[in-house]
Structure formats: C-alpha cells, structure tokens
C-alpha cells in the first residue's frame, strides 16, 4: 500500500487542499502546531531529503517557489512565517514522503 501522502495526492483520502499543480500539492496539517500549518508535498514519492537526487533539482526549486506562493495567497508573506523539513527519525520525521512545513501565527 502506498504512503499516506501518496494517497492524498491520488485523492484516495481527503485533505484540505490549499493549492495544487502538476507536480506539487499543499494541504493543511491535520494536527496543526501553529494557527496556520500547511504541508507542501511533491507528488513524486521521495522518502526524505536524504533520498533527493540530482534529477530532483528542478522539483526542489519548484517546491520553494510553491511555498512562497502559498504564503502570499494566505496573506502571511508580509508578517512572516517559518519553513522546516524534518529529516529521519532523529529529525522528527514521521511521514516518510518528503514535505515542507509552513507555519505562521496569524494573517496580517
Ligand atoms: P513530519 O513529522 O515532518 O513527518 O510531519 C508529518 C506531519 O503530517 C505531521 O505534522 C502530521 O500532523 C501531518 N499529518 C499526518 N497525517 C496527515 C493527514 N492525513 N493529513 C494532513 N496532515 C497529516
Ligand atoms: Zn508517498
């Protein structure tokens, strides 16, 4: 069975999707650690940052541009926000499908 984020990508399980394109999806974290907590996820299954390959170079750039666009759409770009990636068990990673956390306290 595919991983939980692959199932969200395939719409097999629901998520509160904020933005989506051909390669990337952003949805609300089910257990938010801040008033605004979004996960930005490549549709391609990459298990962690450790598994990133040279061929993913363009995708990783697209992910960060996507983060910026989501922040702007949620109107947290001016006030500021935090971006983080947990890597491996020691880094607090629970879902082994690469994702970026976008956290903010409030909209302006
Ligand atoms: P990490 O610890 O970096 O692997 O983060 C995994 C995140 O995924 C956690 O913040 C969880 O709350 C979140 N999460 C787990 N299952 C779901 C789900 N079905 N929909 C949305 N977020 C989820
Ligand atoms: Zn996956």
mmCIF file of C-alpha atoms and ligand atoms in Angstrom:
data_model
loop_
_atom_site.group_PDB
_atom_site.id
_atom_site.type_symbol
_atom_site.label_atom_id
_atom_site.label_comp_id
_atom_site.label_asym_id
_atom_site.label_seq_id
_atom_site.Cartn_x
_atom_site.Cartn_y
_atom_site.Cartn_z
ATOM 1 C CA UNK A 1 0.000 0.000 0.000
ATOM 2 C CA UNK A 2 1.265 3.471 -0.845
ATOM 3 C CA UNK A 3 2.172 6.013 1.823
ATOM 4 C CA UNK A 4 -0.406 8.367 3.330
ATOM 5 C CA UNK A 5 0.771 11.415 1.352
ATOM 6 C CA UNK A 6 0.728 9.408 -1.910
ATOM 7 C CA UNK A 7 -2.884 8.540 -1.054
ATOM 8 C CA UNK A 8 -3.695 12.239 -0.529
ATOM 9 C CA UNK A 9 -2.027 13.010 -3.893
ATOM 10 C CA UNK A 10 -4.250 10.369 -5.548
ATOM 11 C CA UNK A 11 -7.329 11.731 -3.669
ATOM 12 C CA UNK A 12 -7.858 8.314 -2.095
ATOM 13 C CA UNK A 13 -8.083 10.047 1.279
ATOM 14 C CA UNK A 14 -9.316 13.590 1.894
ATOM 15 C CA UNK A 15 -7.252 16.621 2.811
ATOM 16 C CA UNK A 16 -7.942 20.319 2.967
ATOM 17 C CA UNK A 17 -6.099 21.223 -0.211
ATOM 18 C CA UNK A 18 -4.883 24.817 -0.457
ATOM 19 C CA UNK A 19 -3.102 24.737 -3.823
ATOM 20 C CA UNK A 20 -2.084 22.158 -6.359
ATOM 21 C CA UNK A 21 -0.297 21.907 -9.682
ATOM 22 C CA UNK A 22 1.092 19.121 -11.834
ATOM 23 C CA UNK A 23 3.994 18.337 -9.502
ATOM 24 C CA UNK A 24 3.128 19.687 -6.052
ATOM 25 C CA UNK A 25 0.233 19.755 -3.595
ATOM 26 C CA UNK A 26 -0.254 21.870 -0.463
ATOM 27 C CA UNK A 27 -2.781 20.980 2.238
ATOM 28 C CA UNK A 28 -3.489 21.794 5.877
ATOM 29 C CA UNK A 29 -1.733 19.736 8.514
ATOM 30 C CA UNK A 30 -4.304 17.563 10.300
ATOM 31 C CA UNK A 31 -2.672 18.280 13.668
ATOM 32 C CA UNK A 32 -1.566 21.920 13.390
ATOM 33 C CA UNK A 33 1.318 23.117 15.543
ATOM 34 C CA UNK A 34 0.571 26.784 14.754
ATOM 35 C CA UNK A 35 -2.597 28.717 13.766
ATOM 36 C CA UNK A 36 -1.543 28.278 10.132
ATOM 37 C CA UNK A 37 0.206 24.990 9.372
ATOM 38 C CA UNK A 38 0.436 23.863 5.748
ATOM 39 C CA UNK A 39 2.350 20.949 4.258
ATOM 40 C CA UNK A 40 3.865 21.371 0.799
ATOM 41 C CA UNK A 41 4.396 17.976 -0.783
ATOM 42 C CA UNK A 42 5.882 16.862 -4.111
ATOM 43 C CA UNK A 43 3.555 14.445 -5.899
ATOM 44 C CA UNK A 44 6.550 12.244 -6.646
ATOM 45 C CA UNK A 45 7.297 9.897 -3.753
ATOM 46 C CA UNK A 46 10.695 10.844 -2.335
ATOM 47 C CA UNK A 47 11.001 9.341 1.131
ATOM 48 C CA UNK A 48 13.146 12.089 2.702
ATOM 49 C CA UNK A 49 15.643 14.829 1.963
ATOM 50 C CA UNK A 50 18.298 12.125 2.233
ATOM 51 C CA UNK A 51 16.889 10.480 -0.895
ATOM 52 C CA UNK A 52 16.960 13.635 -3.052
ATOM 53 C CA UNK A 53 18.741 13.073 -6.346
ATOM 54 C CA UNK A 54 20.375 15.295 -8.921
ATOM 55 C CA UNK A 55 17.318 14.716 -11.145
ATOM 56 C CA UNK A 56 15.111 16.330 -8.430
ATOM 57 C CA UNK A 57 16.962 19.658 -8.641
ATOM 58 C CA UNK A 58 14.235 21.409 -10.616
ATOM 59 C CA UNK A 59 11.474 19.949 -8.439
ATOM 60 C CA UNK A 60 13.060 21.191 -5.211
ATOM 61 C CA UNK A 61 13.233 24.685 -6.708
ATOM 62 C CA UNK A 62 9.561 24.442 -7.676
ATOM 63 C CA UNK A 63 8.684 23.386 -4.119
ATOM 64 C CA UNK A 64 10.212 26.520 -2.603
ATOM 65 C CA UNK A 65 8.546 28.768 -5.176
ATOM 66 C CA UNK A 66 5.290 26.994 -4.279
ATOM 67 C CA UNK A 67 5.876 27.684 -0.561
ATOM 68 C CA UNK A 68 6.307 31.370 -1.354
ATOM 69 C CA UNK A 69 3.112 31.441 -3.450
ATOM 70 C CA UNK A 70 1.075 29.678 -0.746
ATOM 71 C CA UNK A 71 2.384 32.154 1.857
ATOM 72 C CA UNK A 72 1.309 35.039 -0.356
ATOM 73 C CA UNK A 73 -2.143 33.539 -1.009
ATOM 74 C CA UNK A 74 -2.680 33.014 2.720
ATOM 75 C CA UNK A 75 -1.509 36.602 3.342
ATOM 76 C CA UNK A 76 1.263 35.582 5.726
ATOM 77 C CA UNK A 77 4.096 36.716 3.446
ATOM 78 C CA UNK A 78 4.466 40.190 4.953
ATOM 79 C CA UNK A 79 4.110 39.192 8.594
ATOM 80 C CA UNK A 80 6.480 36.270 8.166
ATOM 81 C CA UNK A 81 6.445 32.549 8.598
ATOM 82 C CA UNK A 82 8.615 29.545 9.363
ATOM 83 C CA UNK A 83 9.615 26.811 6.903
ATOM 84 C CA UNK A 84 11.027 23.500 8.062
ATOM 85 C CA UNK A 85 11.809 19.996 6.870
ATOM 86 C CA UNK A 86 12.208 17.117 9.307
ATOM 87 C CA UNK A 87 14.711 14.510 8.131
ATOM 88 C CA UNK A 88 14.769 10.993 9.542
ATOM 89 C CA UNK A 89 13.578 9.755 12.891
ATOM 90 C CA UNK A 90 16.174 11.839 14.763
ATOM 91 C CA UNK A 91 14.892 14.913 12.936
ATOM 92 C CA UNK A 92 11.299 14.197 13.977
ATOM 93 C CA UNK A 93 10.144 12.868 10.597
ATOM 94 C CA UNK A 94 7.012 10.733 10.984
ATOM 95 C CA UNK A 95 5.791 10.529 7.387
ATOM 96 C CA UNK A 96 8.445 9.245 5.026
ATOM 97 C CA UNK A 97 7.349 11.235 1.984
ATOM 98 C CA UNK A 98 9.297 14.479 1.631
ATOM 99 C CA UNK A 99 7.337 17.540 2.772
ATOM 100 C CA UNK A 100 7.930 21.119 3.819
ATOM 101 C CA UNK A 101 6.145 22.557 6.860
ATOM 102 C CA UNK A 102 4.916 26.148 6.518
ATOM 103 C CA UNK A 103 3.947 27.651 9.878
ATOM 104 C CA UNK A 104 2.632 31.069 10.813
ATOM 105 C CA UNK A 105 0.983 32.663 13.801
ATOM 106 C CA UNK A 106 -1.607 34.793 12.040
ATOM 107 C CA UNK A 107 -2.573 36.714 8.944
ATOM 108 C CA UNK A 108 -1.803 40.431 8.798
HETATM 109 P P1 LIG B 1 6.767 15.021 9.949
HETATM 110 O O1 LIG B 1 6.865 14.783 11.419
HETATM 111 O O2 LIG B 1 7.717 16.083 9.454
HETATM 112 O O3 LIG B 1 6.891 13.726 9.166
HETATM 113 O O4 LIG B 1 5.341 15.634 9.687
HETATM 114 C C1 LIG B 1 4.225 14.886 9.379
HETATM 115 C C2 LIG B 1 3.041 15.788 9.525
HETATM 116 O O5 LIG B 1 1.960 15.221 8.808
HETATM 117 C C3 LIG B 1 2.574 15.957 10.968
HETATM 118 O O6 LIG B 1 2.615 17.351 11.305
HETATM 119 C C4 LIG B 1 1.150 15.411 10.961
HETATM 120 O O7 LIG B 1 0.268 16.139 11.778
HETATM 121 C C5 LIG B 1 0.772 15.511 9.491
HETATM 122 N N1 LIG B 1 -0.228 14.565 9.019
HETATM 123 C C6 LIG B 1 -0.290 13.233 9.253
HETATM 124 N N2 LIG B 1 -1.336 12.674 8.616
HETATM 125 C C7 LIG B 1 -1.953 13.683 7.942
HETATM 126 C C8 LIG B 1 -3.102 13.751 7.101
HETATM 127 N N3 LIG B 1 -3.827 12.660 6.807
HETATM 128 N N4 LIG B 1 -3.451 14.956 6.596
HETATM 129 C C9 LIG B 1 -2.739 16.060 6.893
HETATM 130 N N5 LIG B 1 -1.640 16.059 7.668
HETATM 131 C C10 LIG B 1 -1.248 14.887 8.202
HETATM 132 ZN ZN1 LIG B 2 4.461 8.792 -0.780
#
